[in-house]
PDB file of C-alpha atoms in Angstrom:
ATOM      1  CA  MET E   1     -35.133  56.195 -61.579  1.00 41.00           C
ATOM      2  CA  LYS E   2     -37.737  57.908 -59.410  1.00 37.00           C
ATOM      3  CA  ILE E   3     -36.853  61.486 -58.501  1.00 38.00           C
ATOM      4  CA  ILE E   4     -37.612  63.262 -55.528  1.00 34.00           C
ATOM      5  CA  ASN E   5     -38.128  66.473 -54.125  1.00 35.00           C
ATOM      6  CA  LYS E   6     -38.783  65.838 -50.559  1.00 32.00           C
ATOM      7  CA  ILE E   7     -37.519  63.178 -47.758  1.00 30.00           C
ATOM      8  CA  GLY E   8     -38.520  62.719 -44.496  1.00 33.00           C
ATOM      9  CA  SER E   9     -35.383  62.845 -42.156  1.00 33.00           C
ATOM     10  CA  GLY E  10     -35.604  60.079 -38.728  1.00 33.00           C
ATOM     11  CA  LEU E  11     -34.837  57.393 -41.153  1.00 30.00           C
ATOM     12  CA  ALA E  12     -33.521  54.345 -39.332  1.00 33.00           C
ATOM     13  CA  LEU E  13     -29.567  54.075 -38.357  1.00 33.00           C
ATOM     14  CA  LEU E  14     -29.256  50.696 -40.662  1.00 34.00           C
ATOM     15  CA  GLY E  15     -25.895  49.647 -42.467  1.00 38.00           C
ATOM     16  CA  PHE E  16     -22.824  48.527 -41.880  1.00 37.00           C
ATOM     17  CA  CYS E  17     -22.151  51.710 -40.625  1.00 42.00           C
ATOM     18  CA  SER E  18     -23.265  52.727 -37.227  1.00 42.00           C
ATOM     19  CA  ILE E  19     -23.290  56.295 -36.176  1.00 44.00           C
ATOM     20  CA  ALA E  20     -23.238  55.316 -32.603  1.00 40.00           C
ATOM     21  CA  TRP E  21     -20.320  53.583 -32.631  1.00 44.00           C
ATOM     22  CA  GLY E  22     -18.415  56.260 -34.702  1.00 62.00           C
ATOM     23  CA  ALA E  23     -17.602  56.098 -39.042  1.00 85.00           C
ATOM     24  CA  THR E  24     -16.114  53.737 -40.727  1.00 96.00           C
ATOM     25  CA  PRO E  25     -13.504  55.337 -43.477  1.00 98.00           C
ATOM     26  CA  LEU E  26     -16.318  53.986 -45.873  1.00 98.00           C
ATOM     27  CA  VAL E  27     -19.856  53.049 -46.305  1.00 98.00           C
ATOM     28  CA  ASP E  28     -22.180  51.736 -49.058  1.00 97.00           C
ATOM     29  CA  ALA E  29     -24.971  52.988 -51.181  1.00 97.00           C
ATOM     30  CA  ASN E  30     -27.639  51.056 -48.226  1.00 97.00           C
ATOM     31  CA  TRP E  31     -26.336  53.123 -45.458  1.00 97.00           C
ATOM     32  CA  VAL E  32     -26.121  56.195 -47.799  1.00 97.00           C
ATOM     33  CA  LYS E  33     -30.084  55.809 -48.561  1.00 97.00           C
ATOM     34  CA  GLU E  34     -30.883  55.305 -45.079  1.00 96.00           C
ATOM     35  CA  ASN E  35     -29.157  57.834 -43.562  1.00 97.00           C
ATOM     36  CA  SER E  36     -28.332  60.591 -45.713  1.00 97.00           C
ATOM     37  CA  CYS E  37     -31.575  62.583 -44.488  1.00 97.00           C
ATOM     38  CA  ASN E  38     -30.694  62.298 -40.471  1.00 96.00           C
ATOM     39  CA  PRO E  39     -30.268  65.138 -38.961  1.00 96.00           C
ATOM     40  CA  ASP E  40     -26.415  63.658 -37.494  1.00 96.00           C
ATOM     41  CA  VAL E  41     -25.521  63.043 -40.627  1.00 97.00           C
ATOM     42  CA  ARG E  42     -23.888  65.878 -43.338  1.00 98.00           C
ATOM     43  CA  VAL E  43     -23.468  64.182 -46.820  1.00 98.00           C
ATOM     44  CA  LEU E  44     -21.180  66.306 -49.583  1.00 98.00           C
ATOM     45  CA  ASP E  45     -21.800  66.084 -53.406  1.00 98.00           C
ATOM     46  CA  ILE E  46     -18.450  67.069 -54.131  1.00 97.00           C
ATOM     47  CA  ARG E  47     -18.617  66.793 -58.260  1.00 95.00           C
ATOM     48  CA  ASN E  48     -16.332  68.984 -60.224  1.00 88.00           C
ATOM     49  CA  LYS E  49     -14.874  69.747 -63.293  1.00 88.00           C
ATOM     50  CA  LEU E  50     -12.428  67.608 -62.661  1.00 82.00           C
ATOM     51  CA  ASP E  51     -14.936  64.982 -63.327  1.00 84.00           C
ATOM     52  CA  GLY E  52     -17.391  66.499 -65.324  1.00 85.00           C
ATOM     53  CA  GLY E  53     -19.965  67.724 -62.666  1.00 86.00           C
ATOM     54  CA  SER E  54     -20.830  71.302 -61.171  1.00 88.00           C
ATOM     55  CA  LYS E  55     -23.708  72.703 -58.995  1.00 91.00           C
ATOM     56  CA  THR E  56     -25.782  72.693 -62.753  1.00 93.00           C
ATOM     57  CA  THR E  57     -25.142  68.622 -62.586  1.00 94.00           C
ATOM     58  CA  TYR E  58     -25.917  68.561 -58.655  1.00 96.00           C
ATOM     59  CA  MET E  59     -29.230  70.455 -59.356  1.00 96.00           C
ATOM     60  CA  ARG E  60     -30.628  67.947 -61.617  1.00 96.00           C
ATOM     61  CA  GLY E  61     -30.149  65.088 -59.550  1.00 97.00           C
ATOM     62  CA  HIS E  62     -28.285  64.613 -55.939  1.00 97.00           C
ATOM     63  CA  ILE E  63     -28.366  61.878 -52.845  1.00 98.00           C
ATOM     64  CA  PRO E  64     -31.222  63.454 -50.970  1.00 98.00           C
ATOM     65  CA  CYS E  65     -30.697  66.116 -48.220  1.00 98.00           C
ATOM     66  CA  ALA E  66     -27.076  66.143 -49.895  1.00 98.00           C
ATOM     67  CA  ILE E  67     -25.616  69.418 -49.734  1.00 98.00           C
ATOM     68  CA  HIS E  68     -22.900  70.641 -52.842  1.00 97.00           C
ATOM     69  CA  THR E  69     -19.684  72.036 -52.270  1.00 97.00           C
ATOM     70  CA  ASP E  70     -17.113  72.221 -55.451  1.00 94.00           C
ATOM     71  CA  TYR E  71     -13.893  70.281 -54.683  1.00 94.00           C
ATOM     72  CA  ALA E  72     -11.948  72.497 -57.566  1.00 91.00           C
ATOM     73  CA  LYS E  73     -13.451  75.791 -56.821  1.00 93.00           C
ATOM     74  CA  ASP E  74     -14.821  76.472 -52.983  1.00 96.00           C
ATOM     75  CA  GLY E  75     -11.518  76.821 -51.196  1.00 96.00           C
ATOM     76  CA  TRP E  76     -10.740  72.892 -50.389  1.00 97.00           C
ATOM     77  CA  ARG E  77      -7.280  73.899 -51.500  1.00 97.00           C
ATOM     78  CA  ILE E  78      -5.191  76.844 -52.710  1.00 96.00           C
ATOM     79  CA  THR E  79      -2.318  77.742 -54.506  1.00 95.00           C
ATOM     80  CA  VAL E  80       0.962  79.238 -52.766  1.00 93.00           C
ATOM     81  CA  ASN E  81       3.976  80.780 -54.299  1.00 89.00           C
ATOM     82  CA  LYS E  82       2.912  79.083 -58.017  1.00 88.00           C
ATOM     83  CA  VAL E  83       2.663  75.623 -55.556  1.00 94.00           C
ATOM     84  CA  PRO E  84      -0.902  74.433 -56.568  1.00 94.00           C
ATOM     85  CA  GLY E  85      -3.181  71.990 -54.431  1.00 94.00           C
ATOM     86  CA  LEU E  86      -1.847  72.300 -51.145  1.00 96.00           C
ATOM     87  CA  LEU E  87      -3.860  73.353 -47.080  1.00 97.00           C
ATOM     88  CA  PRO E  88      -5.594  76.357 -46.883  1.00 97.00           C
ATOM     89  CA  PRO E  89      -5.109  78.332 -43.737  1.00 97.00           C
ATOM     90  CA  VAL E  90      -7.506  76.212 -40.808  1.00 97.00           C
ATOM     91  CA  ASP E  91      -9.438  79.527 -40.290  1.00 98.00           C
ATOM     92  CA  LYS E  92     -10.717  79.526 -44.069  1.00 98.00           C
ATOM     93  CA  LEU E  93     -11.558  75.959 -44.136  1.00 98.00           C
ATOM     94  CA  GLU E  94     -13.562  76.077 -40.615  1.00 98.00           C
ATOM     95  CA  LYS E  95     -16.057  79.050 -42.434  1.00 98.00           C
ATOM     96  CA  LEU E  96     -16.307  76.666 -45.310  1.00 98.00           C
ATOM     97  CA  ILE E  97     -16.753  73.605 -43.407  1.00 98.00           C
ATOM     98  CA  GLY E  98     -19.402  75.703 -41.439  1.00 98.00           C
ATOM     99  CA  GLY E  99     -20.659  77.190 -43.896  1.00 98.00           C
ATOM    100  CA  LEU E 100     -21.895  73.532 -45.012  1.00 98.00           C
ATOM    101  CA  GLY E 101     -24.397  73.064 -41.901  1.00 98.00           C
ATOM    102  CA  VAL E 102     -21.479  70.812 -40.455  1.00 98.00           C
ATOM    103  CA  ASP E 103     -19.785  71.267 -36.680  1.00 98.00           C
ATOM    104  CA  ASN E 104     -17.856  69.148 -34.459  1.00 97.00           C
ATOM    105  CA  GLN E 105     -20.692  66.483 -33.762  1.00 97.00           C
ATOM    106  CA  THR E 106     -22.123  66.285 -37.519  1.00 98.00           C
ATOM    107  CA  HIS E 107     -21.403  62.879 -39.655  1.00 98.00           C
ATOM    108  CA  VAL E 108     -19.734  63.594 -42.598  1.00 98.00           C
ATOM    109  CA  VAL E 109     -20.039  61.093 -45.530  1.00 98.00           C
ATOM    110  CA  ILE E 110     -18.281  62.667 -49.275  1.00 98.00           C
ATOM    111  CA  TYR E 111     -19.235  61.419 -52.169  1.00 98.00           C
ATOM    112  CA  HIS E 112     -17.823  61.774 -55.786  1.00 96.00           C
ATOM    113  CA  ALA E 113     -18.816  61.336 -59.420  1.00 96.00           C
ATOM    114  CA  GLY E 114     -17.424  57.586 -58.922  1.00 96.00           C
ATOM    115  CA  LYS E 115     -16.357  57.322 -62.407  1.00 95.00           C
ATOM    116  CA  ASN E 116     -12.649  56.562 -61.715  1.00 95.00           C
ATOM    117  CA  ALA E 117      -9.637  56.574 -59.349  1.00 95.00           C
ATOM    118  CA  LEU E 118      -8.786  60.641 -60.579  1.00 94.00           C
ATOM    119  CA  ASP E 119     -12.788  61.503 -58.658  1.00 93.00           C
ATOM    120  CA  LEU E 120     -12.079  59.120 -55.889  1.00 97.00           C
ATOM    121  CA  GLY E 121      -9.204  61.355 -54.982  1.00 96.00           C
ATOM    122  CA  SER E 122     -11.334  63.851 -54.624  1.00 97.00           C
ATOM    123  CA  ALA E 123     -13.251  62.193 -51.856  1.00 98.00           C
ATOM    124  CA  THR E 124     -10.394  61.046 -50.218  1.00 98.00           C
ATOM    125  CA  ARG E 125      -8.560  64.529 -49.989  1.00 98.00           C
ATOM    126  CA  VAL E 126     -11.420  66.106 -48.784  1.00 98.00           C
ATOM    127  CA  TYR E 127     -11.557  63.390 -46.156  1.00 98.00           C
ATOM    128  CA  TRP E 128      -7.771  63.640 -45.607  1.00 98.00           C
ATOM    129  CA  THR E 129      -8.536  67.401 -44.857  1.00 98.00           C
ATOM    130  CA  PHE E 130     -10.791  67.055 -42.504  1.00 98.00           C
ATOM    131  CA  LYS E 131      -8.291  64.117 -40.875  1.00 98.00           C
ATOM    132  CA  VAL E 132      -5.794  67.093 -40.891  1.00 98.00           C
ATOM    133  CA  LEU E 133      -8.049  69.361 -38.802  1.00 98.00           C
ATOM    134  CA  GLY E 134      -8.704  66.850 -35.695  1.00 98.00           C
ATOM    135  CA  HIS E 135     -12.462  65.324 -37.136  1.00 98.00           C
ATOM    136  CA  ASP E 136     -13.024  61.563 -37.630  1.00 97.00           C
ATOM    137  CA  ASN E 137     -16.393  61.439 -37.619  1.00 97.00           C
ATOM    138  CA  VAL E 138     -16.295  61.059 -41.335  1.00 98.00           C
ATOM    139  CA  SER E 139     -16.626  58.390 -44.184  1.00 98.00           C
ATOM    140  CA  ILE E 140     -16.457  58.111 -48.028  1.00 98.00           C
ATOM    141  CA  LEU E 141     -19.444  56.450 -50.308  1.00 98.00           C
ATOM    142  CA  ASP E 142     -17.407  53.469 -51.679  1.00 97.00           C
ATOM    143  CA  GLY E 143     -18.244  53.804 -55.913  1.00 97.00           C
ATOM    144  CA  GLY E 144     -19.732  57.420 -54.858  1.00 97.00           C
ATOM    145  CA  PHE E 145     -22.946  58.469 -56.937  1.00 97.00           C
ATOM    146  CA  ALA E 146     -22.261  55.791 -59.679  1.00 97.00           C
ATOM    147  CA  ALA E 147     -22.640  53.782 -56.619  1.00 97.00           C
ATOM    148  CA  TYR E 148     -25.901  55.019 -55.248  1.00 98.00           C
ATOM    149  CA  THR E 149     -27.286  55.408 -59.150  1.00 97.00           C
ATOM    150  CA  ALA E 150     -26.469  52.046 -60.055  1.00 97.00           C
ATOM    151  CA  ASP E 151     -29.622  50.341 -57.854  1.00 96.00           C
ATOM    152  CA  LYS E 152     -32.134  52.725 -59.896  1.00 96.00           C
ATOM    153  CA  LYS E 153     -34.623  52.586 -56.680  1.00 96.00           C
ATOM    154  CA  ASN E 154     -32.721  54.797 -54.667  1.00 97.00           C
ATOM    155  CA  PRO E 155     -34.287  58.078 -54.839  1.00 97.00           C
ATOM    156  CA  LEU E 156     -33.084  61.238 -56.007  1.00 97.00           C
ATOM    157  CA  GLU E 157     -33.386  65.031 -55.496  1.00 97.00           C
ATOM    158  CA  LYS E 158     -33.709  67.754 -57.611  1.00 97.00           C
ATOM    159  CA  GLY E 159     -32.767  71.510 -56.395  1.00 96.00           C
ATOM    160  CA  ASN E 160     -30.243  73.321 -54.519  1.00 95.00           C
ATOM    161  CA  LYS E 161     -30.517  72.144 -51.072  1.00 93.00           C
ATOM    162  CA  LYS E 162     -28.979  75.010 -48.932  1.00 93.00           C
ATOM    163  CA  ALA E 163     -27.706  74.420 -44.820  1.00 95.00           C
ATOM    164  CA  GLU E 164     -28.051  76.356 -42.234  1.00 96.00           C
ATOM    165  CA  PRO E 165     -24.838  77.364 -41.042  1.00 97.00           C
ATOM    166  CA  LYS E 166     -22.994  75.953 -37.482  1.00 98.00           C
ATOM    167  CA  THR E 167     -19.769  76.540 -36.010  1.00 98.00           C
ATOM    168  CA  PHE E 168     -17.153  73.958 -36.914  1.00 98.00           C
ATOM    169  CA  LYS E 169     -13.428  74.718 -35.198  1.00 98.00           C
ATOM    170  CA  ALA E 170     -10.608  72.574 -35.761  1.00 98.00           C
ATOM    171  CA  THR E 171      -7.949  70.786 -33.444  1.00 97.00           C
ATOM    172  CA  LEU E 172      -5.009  70.216 -35.591  1.00 96.00           C
ATOM    173  CA  ASN E 173      -3.811  66.917 -36.505  1.00 97.00           C
ATOM    174  CA  GLU E 174      -0.503  67.336 -37.966  1.00 95.00           C
ATOM    175  CA  SER E 175       0.184  63.652 -37.588  1.00 97.00           C
ATOM    176  CA  VAL E 176      -1.030  62.606 -40.975  1.00 98.00           C
ATOM    177  CA  LEU E 177       0.536  65.289 -42.737  1.00 98.00           C
ATOM    178  CA  ALA E 178       4.484  65.997 -43.992  1.00 98.00           C
ATOM    179  CA  THR E 179       6.157  68.341 -45.091  1.00 96.00           C
ATOM    180  CA  LYS E 180       9.407  69.033 -47.654  1.00 96.00           C
ATOM    181  CA  GLU E 181      11.721  68.938 -44.406  1.00 96.00           C
ATOM    182  CA  ASP E 182       9.785  65.658 -43.356  1.00 97.00           C
ATOM    183  CA  VAL E 183      11.073  64.466 -46.821  1.00 98.00           C
ATOM    184  CA  LYS E 184      13.921  65.832 -46.646  1.00 97.00           C
ATOM    185  CA  ALA E 185      14.954  63.805 -43.660  1.00 96.00           C
ATOM    186  CA  ALA E 186      12.524  60.610 -44.472  1.00 96.00           C
ATOM    187  CA  ILE E 187      15.078  59.915 -47.992  1.00 95.00           C
ATOM    188  CA  ASP E 188      18.050  58.118 -45.854  1.00 88.00           C
ATOM    189  CA  SER E 189      16.484  57.509 -42.558  1.00 94.00           C
ATOM    190  CA  GLY E 190      14.241  54.082 -43.427  1.00 88.00           C
ATOM    191  CA  VAL E 191      10.940  55.850 -43.823  1.00 96.00           C
ATOM    192  CA  THR E 192       9.249  54.542 -46.456  1.00 97.00           C
ATOM    193  CA  LEU E 193       8.480  57.137 -49.855  1.00 98.00           C
ATOM    194  CA  ILE E 194       5.397  55.935 -52.027  1.00 98.00           C
ATOM    195  CA  ASP E 195       5.073  57.827 -54.796  1.00 98.00           C
ATOM    196  CA  ASN E 196       1.374  57.291 -56.192  1.00 98.00           C
ATOM    197  CA  ARG E 197       1.608  58.586 -59.549  1.00 98.00           C
ATOM    198  CA  PRO E 198       1.705  57.084 -63.075  1.00 97.00           C
ATOM    199  CA  ASN E 199       4.875  54.677 -63.485  1.00 98.00           C
ATOM    200  CA  HIS E 200       5.522  57.116 -66.104  1.00 98.00           C
ATOM    201  CA  GLN E 201       6.033  60.216 -64.242  1.00 98.00           C
ATOM    202  CA  TYR E 202       7.736  57.784 -61.956  1.00 98.00           C
ATOM    203  CA  LEU E 203      10.622  56.615 -64.139  1.00 98.00           C
ATOM    204  CA  GLY E 204      10.724  60.811 -65.557  1.00 97.00           C
ATOM    205  CA  ILE E 205       9.588  59.499 -68.830  1.00 98.00           C
ATOM    206  CA  ASN E 206       7.060  62.657 -68.240  1.00 97.00           C
ATOM    207  CA  ARG E 207       5.967  64.783 -65.927  1.00 96.00           C
ATOM    208  CA  HIS E 208       3.302  67.007 -64.611  1.00 96.00           C
ATOM    209  CA  PRO E 209       2.922  70.764 -66.947  1.00 95.00           C
ATOM    210  CA  LYS E 210       4.078  72.349 -63.635  1.00 94.00           C
ATOM    211  CA  ALA E 211       6.619  70.080 -62.477  1.00 96.00           C
ATOM    212  CA  THR E 212      10.014  71.462 -63.225  1.00 96.00           C
ATOM    213  CA  ARG E 213      12.014  68.189 -63.378  1.00 97.00           C
ATOM    214  CA  ASN E 214      11.816  64.844 -64.197  1.00 97.00           C
ATOM    215  CA  GLY E 215      12.340  61.841 -62.410  1.00 98.00           C
ATOM    216  CA  THR E 216      10.657  60.969 -58.599  1.00 98.00           C
ATOM    217  CA  ILE E 217      12.224  61.561 -54.986  1.00 98.00           C
ATOM    218  CA  PRO E 218      14.748  59.357 -54.106  1.00 97.00           C
ATOM    219  CA  GLN E 219      14.210  55.827 -52.477  1.00 96.00           C
ATOM    220  CA  SER E 220      10.821  56.089 -53.178  1.00 98.00           C
ATOM    221  CA  LYS E 221       8.561  53.100 -54.154  1.00 98.00           C
ATOM    222  CA  ASN E 222       5.439  53.580 -56.522  1.00 98.00           C
ATOM    223  CA  LEU E 223       2.394  52.552 -56.250  1.00 98.00           C
ATOM    224  CA  PRO E 224       0.247  53.748 -59.022  1.00 97.00           C
ATOM    225  CA  GLU E 225      -2.813  55.201 -57.750  1.00 96.00           C
ATOM    226  CA  SER E 226      -4.994  53.101 -60.397  1.00 95.00           C
ATOM    227  CA  TRP E 227      -3.198  49.840 -59.343  1.00 97.00           C
ATOM    228  CA  LEU E 228      -5.660  50.689 -55.445  1.00 98.00           C
ATOM    229  CA  THR E 229      -9.532  51.147 -57.474  1.00 97.00           C
ATOM    230  CA  VAL E 230     -11.200  48.312 -58.995  1.00 97.00           C
ATOM    231  CA  ASN E 231      -9.922  48.312 -62.779  1.00 96.00           C
ATOM    232  CA  GLY E 232      -9.100  52.082 -62.478  1.00 95.00           C
ATOM    233  CA  GLY E 233     -12.522  53.250 -61.396  1.00 95.00           C
ATOM    234  CA  GLY E 234     -14.316  55.166 -57.860  1.00 96.00           C
ATOM    235  CA  LYS E 235     -14.629  51.912 -56.218  1.00 97.00           C
ATOM    236  CA  PHE E 236     -11.727  50.610 -53.785  1.00 98.00           C
ATOM    237  CA  ARG E 237     -10.151  46.956 -54.079  1.00 98.00           C
ATOM    238  CA  ASP E 238     -10.872  44.623 -51.298  1.00 97.00           C
ATOM    239  CA  THR E 239      -7.770  44.732 -48.323  1.00 97.00           C
ATOM    240  CA  ALA E 240      -6.413  41.244 -49.361  1.00 98.00           C
ATOM    241  CA  SER E 241      -5.727  42.536 -53.177  1.00 98.00           C
ATOM    242  CA  LEU E 242      -4.540  45.755 -51.991  1.00 98.00           C
ATOM    243  CA  LYS E 243      -2.242  43.586 -49.621  1.00 98.00           C
ATOM    244  CA  LYS E 244      -0.835  41.790 -52.595  1.00 98.00           C
ATOM    245  CA  LEU E 245      -0.512  45.368 -55.087  1.00 98.00           C
ATOM    246  CA  TYR E 246       1.758  46.697 -52.020  1.00 98.00           C
ATOM    247  CA  GLN E 247       3.472  42.956 -52.277  1.00 98.00           C
ATOM    248  CA  VAL E 248       3.882  43.783 -56.064  1.00 97.00           C
ATOM    249  CA  ALA E 249       5.103  46.912 -55.746  1.00 98.00           C
ATOM    250  CA  ASP E 250       7.930  46.062 -53.042  1.00 97.00           C
ATOM    251  CA  VAL E 251       5.918  48.838 -50.685  1.00 97.00           C
ATOM    252  CA  SER E 252       5.411  47.858 -46.786  1.00 94.00           C
ATOM    253  CA  PRO E 253       2.177  48.600 -45.388  1.00 94.00           C
ATOM    254  CA  GLU E 254       3.052  48.929 -41.714  1.00 95.00           C
ATOM    255  CA  GLY E 255       6.039  51.618 -40.747  1.00 96.00           C
ATOM    256  CA  ASP E 256       6.692  55.467 -41.334  1.00 97.00           C
ATOM    257  CA  THR E 257       5.033  56.014 -44.492  1.00 98.00           C
ATOM    258  CA  ILE E 258       4.973  59.361 -46.678  1.00 98.00           C
ATOM    259  CA  ASN E 259       2.651  59.392 -49.433  1.00 98.00           C
ATOM    260  CA  PHE E 260       3.163  61.651 -52.267  1.00 98.00           C
ATOM    261  CA  CYS E 261       2.347  62.543 -55.819  1.00 98.00           C
ATOM    262  CA  ASN E 262       2.341  65.837 -58.108  1.00 98.00           C
ATOM    263  CA  THR E 263       0.044  68.026 -56.151  1.00 97.00           C
ATOM    264  CA  GLY E 264      -0.844  66.039 -53.288  1.00 97.00           C
ATOM    265  CA  HIS E 265      -4.335  64.602 -54.677  1.00 96.00           C
ATOM    266  CA  TRP E 266      -3.389  60.854 -56.454  1.00 97.00           C
ATOM    267  CA  ALA E 267      -1.402  60.821 -52.639  1.00 98.00           C
ATOM    268  CA  SER E 268      -4.186  60.898 -50.798  1.00 98.00           C
ATOM    269  CA  LEU E 269      -6.132  57.625 -51.843  1.00 98.00           C
ATOM    270  CA  GLY E 270      -2.227  56.063 -51.156  1.00 98.00           C
ATOM    271  CA  TRP E 271      -2.884  57.553 -47.629  1.00 98.00           C
ATOM    272  CA  PHE E 272      -6.352  56.502 -47.661  1.00 98.00           C
ATOM    273  CA  VAL E 273      -5.613  53.013 -48.722  1.00 98.00           C
ATOM    274  CA  GLY E 274      -2.549  52.585 -45.956  1.00 98.00           C
ATOM    275  CA  SER E 275      -4.285  54.921 -43.339  1.00 98.00           C
ATOM    276  CA  GLU E 276      -8.010  53.396 -43.129  1.00 98.00           C
ATOM    277  CA  LEU E 277      -8.053  50.512 -45.257  1.00 98.00           C
ATOM    278  CA  LEU E 278      -4.615  48.776 -43.827  1.00 98.00           C
ATOM    279  CA  GLY E 279      -4.706  49.914 -40.891  1.00 97.00           C
ATOM    280  CA  ASN E 280      -1.185  52.225 -40.779  1.00 98.00           C
ATOM    281  CA  LYS E 281      -1.598  55.206 -38.474  1.00 97.00           C
ATOM    282  CA  GLN E 282       1.921  56.226 -39.329  1.00 97.00           C
ATOM    283  CA  SER E 283       1.115  57.391 -42.637  1.00 98.00           C
ATOM    284  CA  ARG E 284       1.837  60.291 -44.003  1.00 98.00           C
ATOM    285  CA  LEU E 285       0.921  62.522 -46.731  1.00 98.00           C
ATOM    286  CA  TYR E 286       3.401  64.762 -48.256  1.00 98.00           C
ATOM    287  CA  ASP E 287       0.311  68.083 -49.048  1.00 96.00           C
ATOM    288  CA  GLY E 288       3.614  69.842 -51.674  1.00 96.00           C
ATOM    289  CA  SER E 289       4.362  66.715 -53.480  1.00 98.00           C
ATOM    290  CA  MET E 290       6.573  66.857 -57.238  1.00 98.00           C
ATOM    291  CA  VAL E 291       5.476  70.996 -57.777  1.00 97.00           C
ATOM    292  CA  GLU E 292       6.730  71.696 -54.350  1.00 97.00           C
ATOM    293  CA  TRP E 293       9.596  69.421 -54.301  1.00 98.00           C
ATOM    294  CA  THR E 294      11.069  70.184 -58.267  1.00 97.00           C
ATOM    295  CA  VAL E 295      10.786  74.191 -58.050  1.00 94.00           C
ATOM    296  CA  ASP E 296      13.561  73.906 -55.073  1.00 94.00           C
ATOM    297  CA  SER E 297      16.652  73.119 -57.599  1.00 93.00           C
ATOM    298  CA  ALA E 298      18.435  71.419 -54.422  1.00 95.00           C
ATOM    299  CA  LEU E 299      16.906  68.875 -53.486  1.00 97.00           C
ATOM    300  CA  PRO E 300      17.574  65.014 -55.270  1.00 97.00           C
ATOM    301  CA  MET E 301      16.093  63.810 -57.673  1.00 97.00           C
ATOM    302  CA  SER E 302      16.096  60.246 -58.750  1.00 97.00           C
ATOM    303  CA  GLU E 303      15.343  59.770 -63.082  1.00 96.00           C
ATOM    304  CA  GLN E 304      15.096  56.353 -64.301  1.00 96.00           C
ATOM    305  CA  VAL E 305      14.329  57.067 -67.883  1.00 96.00           C
ATOM    306  CA  LYS E 306      16.279  60.031 -69.646  1.00 92.00           C
ATOM    307  CA  LEU E 307      14.852  61.418 -72.939  1.00 90.00           C
TER     308      LEU E 307
END
């Protein structure tokens, strides 16, 4: 693979996502190759310890003009009252995003390592964060870094590229965010609750280390995160396959829906599929998810397997 240290801007606006007509949820490697150095685009490399990546990994080779931000360390999520993975205060996110050279006109493109559904969840979680902040001009590189480097002719850039800070101002969009109170109200109100954790956690056989009780939220359906990607990898299944899997899980792809998992990471995959790929704009993500839910002993649980 060719490694380059400099690459020009002013690339042709080609590919299946048009900057002029707004961002699509997913872009492919060809689109990124053509547009990564466009001044209206900011490509974010979010590889981190969860996928075996780091700033060092980024410096050894990254998509040209991409800026690195560590999903696990840079403040995309915080811990509050021992509940990890929560959405940080808006002003903190504004500062973080502006420091990456992103303003309200920037088309943001996020890429993950592309190894599995777990690291794709890092990309969908950052994507969802932009949506919460009212920034709709955002996309994910489907298949991540692995998809880009699959073509050995695609150029890479070495070293650390620093962004010129810009001003980013959020306009909060709470329609994509569900709270604990929303979930409590949803249990008996006909809202579809989707548990995107692995089936063994849904059934109550095992639990997350920071969850205090086994099982799931009553009336929820299980649609494991690994179902949503091709062979559990870093690329989404096509919409026809996703609709079949929703049927298998007895989950409606329409109507008021709340996705949850343990800390709102896997659930962002489910939210992205429902909202962005299947077009259900009544989809919400429960940020605190099962770790927050199980801490409150007054909240109900459903445990199908008791060991």
